[in-house]
XYZ file of C-alpha atoms in Angstrom:
290
model
C 113.380 7.694 193.493
C 111.877 4.504 191.487
C 108.780 3.497 193.527
C 108.161 0.702 191.245
C 111.431 -0.793 192.319
C 111.101 -4.052 194.715
C 113.998 -2.572 196.401
C 112.215 0.735 197.231
C 109.015 -1.021 198.161
C 110.663 -3.143 200.527
C 112.741 -0.018 201.813
C 109.206 1.819 202.514
C 107.688 -1.021 204.078
C 110.643 -1.574 206.501
C 111.139 2.044 207.444
C 107.270 3.040 208.171
C 106.580 -0.535 209.524
C 104.041 -1.154 207.140
C 102.270 -4.359 206.813
C 100.046 -5.685 203.955
C 96.467 -5.873 204.915
C 95.354 -8.763 202.631
C 91.750 -7.657 203.177
C 92.249 -4.703 201.309
C 93.719 -6.682 198.433
C 97.389 -4.610 198.427
C 99.574 -5.308 195.487
C 102.472 -3.035 194.509
C 103.261 -3.109 190.510
C 106.915 -3.019 189.819
C 106.903 -3.145 185.866
C 107.690 0.462 184.544
C 106.415 -0.443 181.064
C 102.845 -1.439 182.293
C 102.869 1.582 184.244
C 103.473 3.695 181.274
C 100.824 1.585 179.432
C 98.241 2.885 181.851
C 99.271 6.499 181.926
C 99.282 6.610 178.183
C 95.912 4.456 177.615
C 94.102 7.097 180.204
C 94.835 9.832 177.709
C 95.540 12.171 180.588
C 95.670 15.762 179.579
C 97.354 19.096 181.352
C 94.077 20.267 182.089
C 92.475 16.876 183.097
C 91.452 15.974 186.832
C 92.465 12.405 187.641
C 91.020 10.578 190.491
C 92.885 7.670 191.405
C 91.376 5.083 193.560
C 93.995 3.007 195.847
C 97.194 4.844 195.091
C 99.130 2.365 197.382
C 102.561 4.095 197.894
C 101.720 6.247 194.864
C 103.696 4.259 192.159
C 101.025 5.467 189.339
C 100.056 8.535 191.282
C 103.444 9.963 190.508
C 103.612 9.064 186.737
C 99.821 10.659 186.525
C 101.054 13.739 188.603
C 103.582 14.808 185.439
C 100.761 14.525 182.837
C 97.924 16.002 184.673
C 96.792 19.130 186.072
C 95.313 17.928 189.178
C 95.492 14.457 191.046
C 93.016 13.546 193.735
C 94.191 10.052 195.059
C 91.762 8.122 197.362
C 92.993 5.788 199.733
C 91.345 3.792 202.329
C 94.308 2.739 204.504
C 95.280 5.484 206.764
C 98.381 3.665 207.569
C 99.668 4.409 203.781
C 98.935 8.131 204.046
C 102.290 9.183 205.663
C 103.945 7.101 202.971
C 102.178 8.898 200.204
C 102.938 12.193 201.942
C 106.530 11.281 201.434
C 106.656 9.567 197.987
C 104.391 12.395 196.562
C 106.164 15.412 198.525
C 107.297 16.976 195.195
C 103.892 16.825 193.452
C 102.280 19.854 194.478
C 99.351 19.128 192.138
C 98.341 15.959 193.953
C 95.680 15.770 196.825
C 95.339 12.812 199.030
C 92.266 11.659 200.486
C 91.844 8.904 203.031
C 88.382 7.551 202.593
C 86.552 4.529 201.190
C 85.985 4.963 197.405
C 82.494 2.934 198.078
C 81.232 5.721 200.974
C 82.946 8.385 198.747
C 80.474 11.051 196.792
C 83.388 11.482 193.986
C 80.804 13.764 192.144
C 80.879 16.323 195.281
C 84.648 15.979 195.029
C 84.760 16.831 191.301
C 82.501 20.128 191.736
C 84.556 20.982 194.693
C 87.742 20.744 192.710
C 86.203 22.498 189.776
C 86.397 25.589 192.197
C 90.113 25.405 192.352
C 90.815 24.223 189.131
C 88.575 26.045 186.774
C 90.524 25.339 183.739
C 89.588 21.342 184.070
C 88.837 19.890 180.888
C 88.286 16.138 181.499
C 88.112 13.749 184.214
C 90.114 10.880 184.481
C 89.588 7.805 186.745
C 92.285 5.536 187.189
C 93.352 2.599 189.830
C 94.926 -0.798 190.484
C 91.239 -2.110 192.088
C 91.360 -4.475 194.794
C 90.107 -8.055 193.591
C 87.315 -8.232 195.890
C 85.454 -5.149 195.480
C 86.148 -4.439 191.786
C 82.500 -4.694 190.410
C 80.966 -2.698 193.108
C 83.358 0.116 192.648
C 82.765 0.172 189.066
C 79.156 -0.137 189.366
C 79.147 2.652 191.948
C 80.705 4.855 189.585
C 78.690 4.305 186.565
C 75.246 4.237 188.864
C 76.114 7.536 190.347
C 76.732 9.044 187.168
C 80.116 10.451 188.380
C 80.795 13.186 185.574
C 84.245 11.339 184.407
C 85.024 10.589 180.824
C 87.080 7.239 181.294
C 87.733 4.762 183.890
C 91.230 3.096 183.149
C 91.866 0.303 185.838
C 93.355 -2.976 186.513
C 91.604 -5.821 187.566
C 91.324 -9.397 187.855
C 91.556 -11.247 184.609
C 88.641 -12.996 184.825
C 86.480 -10.257 185.650
C 88.059 -8.037 182.811
C 86.762 -11.424 180.369
C 83.578 -10.911 181.448
C 83.015 -7.368 181.237
C 84.396 -7.174 177.663
C 82.531 -10.233 176.786
C 80.638 -9.884 173.501
C 77.179 -11.443 172.510
C 77.850 -15.384 172.141
C 80.898 -15.282 174.464
C 80.327 -17.974 177.384
C 81.899 -15.235 179.649
C 78.979 -12.785 178.745
C 76.796 -12.277 181.919
C 74.750 -9.080 183.207
C 77.702 -7.353 184.586
C 78.893 -7.107 180.851
C 75.600 -6.022 179.600
C 75.658 -3.265 182.371
C 79.012 -1.973 181.618
C 78.825 -2.072 177.939
C 75.385 -0.132 178.417
C 77.387 2.629 180.140
C 80.659 2.697 178.531
C 82.705 1.515 175.192
C 85.250 -0.969 176.714
C 88.725 -1.052 175.414
C 91.178 -3.602 176.707
C 94.649 -1.995 177.056
C 97.027 -4.875 178.480
C 97.263 -7.914 180.496
C 99.330 -7.749 183.400
C 101.033 -10.934 184.621
C 101.038 -11.894 188.503
C 104.794 -12.045 188.792
C 105.109 -7.987 188.260
C 103.466 -7.490 191.795
C 104.956 -7.542 195.224
C 103.345 -9.696 196.818
C 102.481 -11.717 193.859
C 98.767 -12.204 193.726
C 97.450 -15.784 192.600
C 95.792 -14.566 189.422
C 96.812 -12.454 186.475
C 95.481 -9.193 185.780
C 94.013 -7.006 182.950
C 93.893 -3.281 182.273
C 90.577 -1.869 180.491
C 89.542 1.308 179.523
C 85.934 2.243 180.192
C 85.188 5.401 178.025
C 81.977 6.450 179.788
C 79.179 6.911 176.848
C 77.965 10.486 176.419
C 74.893 9.167 175.258
C 73.265 5.562 175.703
C 73.283 3.165 173.075
C 69.711 2.248 173.219
C 66.349 4.258 174.017
C 64.414 2.890 177.063
C 61.163 3.347 178.150
C 62.365 2.619 181.812
C 66.050 1.943 183.049
C 64.753 -0.092 185.751
C 63.032 -2.594 183.513
C 65.805 -2.932 181.612
C 68.359 -3.944 184.080
C 65.800 -6.294 185.470
C 65.155 -8.068 182.041
C 69.437 -8.111 182.325
C 69.540 -9.499 185.787
C 66.469 -12.338 185.000
C 68.112 -13.525 181.772
C 71.300 -14.221 183.510
C 69.844 -15.436 186.630
C 69.615 -18.847 185.243
C 72.076 -19.286 182.690
C 71.208 -22.846 181.226
C 67.664 -22.107 180.851
C 66.484 -20.746 177.643
C 65.323 -17.057 177.448
C 61.594 -17.711 178.037
C 61.984 -19.443 181.200
C 64.835 -17.376 182.708
C 62.902 -14.266 182.041
C 59.251 -15.887 182.865
C 61.184 -16.938 186.662
C 63.217 -14.079 187.007
C 60.201 -11.551 186.547
C 57.359 -13.234 187.915
C 55.480 -12.545 184.685
C 54.900 -16.101 183.264
C 55.617 -17.853 180.136
C 52.678 -16.171 178.279
C 53.363 -12.588 178.540
C 57.170 -12.936 178.280
C 56.424 -15.122 175.233
C 54.269 -12.414 173.734
C 56.974 -10.007 174.554
C 59.699 -12.289 172.750
C 57.597 -12.548 169.653
C 56.793 -8.779 169.222
C 60.600 -8.059 169.716
C 61.466 -10.943 167.156
C 63.824 -12.601 169.615
C 63.564 -16.709 169.457
C 62.418 -17.711 173.326
C 64.529 -20.602 172.721
C 67.757 -18.491 172.874
C 70.008 -17.697 175.789
C 70.663 -14.517 177.737
C 74.303 -14.480 176.596
C 73.437 -14.507 172.850
C 71.663 -11.312 173.272
C 73.422 -7.745 172.371
C 71.982 -4.579 174.453
C 69.758 -3.610 171.673
C 67.700 -6.658 171.945
C 67.405 -6.329 175.970
C 66.181 -3.169 175.334
C 63.119 -4.350 173.112
C 62.447 -6.794 175.641
C 62.265 -4.149 178.771
C 60.477 -1.559 176.201
C 58.041 -4.680 175.763
C 57.514 -5.368 179.564
C 56.803 -1.244 179.756
C 54.348 -1.425 176.988
C 52.545 -3.976 178.784
C 52.353 -1.858 181.929
C 54.456 -4.433 183.842
């Protein structure tokens, strides 16, 4: 059964009386080439655990199961569970969990699976993320320190552009710096809206986020780093001096001193800074006991 076939998707929906829930951002992928690209880019090995977020009817899950040692599919919509139990019935290495990923302790799930799958080598997270909660999902995975090696996910192209934006790019923002602090970002492929059922209003992009084993900069205080990043981008049109002074509440004199000692022009804007420069600002704030 070709789960990615529009005819198959239609048949399953009719047999189960399944209605798409708009609030969950349900769009089913129908292009086998893109499915193959996602699986290949994920670098799934036979001793790897795959965590899939939002399996839908199991289109990507089935392909992942053929490569992985174990697959855990986390699906929030209880109406999709019986469908998944049918479409994945032959995949003995797949477990289906009916949970909200934002309320799931994935670290605990992984630790529990290690007991059943002691030969586990890598943990790969994959998924077609609902557009409306893409950022919260990614940041939860990273901030929670989920012991995964990579996150290969499809998302709205606009969000992907922000995540991978380099210094100097107008798309660069706090999300760019945060994700790049935790990960190396690799673009896999663009995905046109026409290859989904139903078709969304915007195009998508698949990114692979390779989680860093070591952070790219040395920080005195992680919280100050993210405070500096958030403050810097809070008022994008303002100079770095003004946005940081306003966002941190430290005033222009102290921020000016920090920027001077870091060798950063106070007239620059936040999107021009790299991670190392934000780290210098944060460490300067720490040294001032702020």
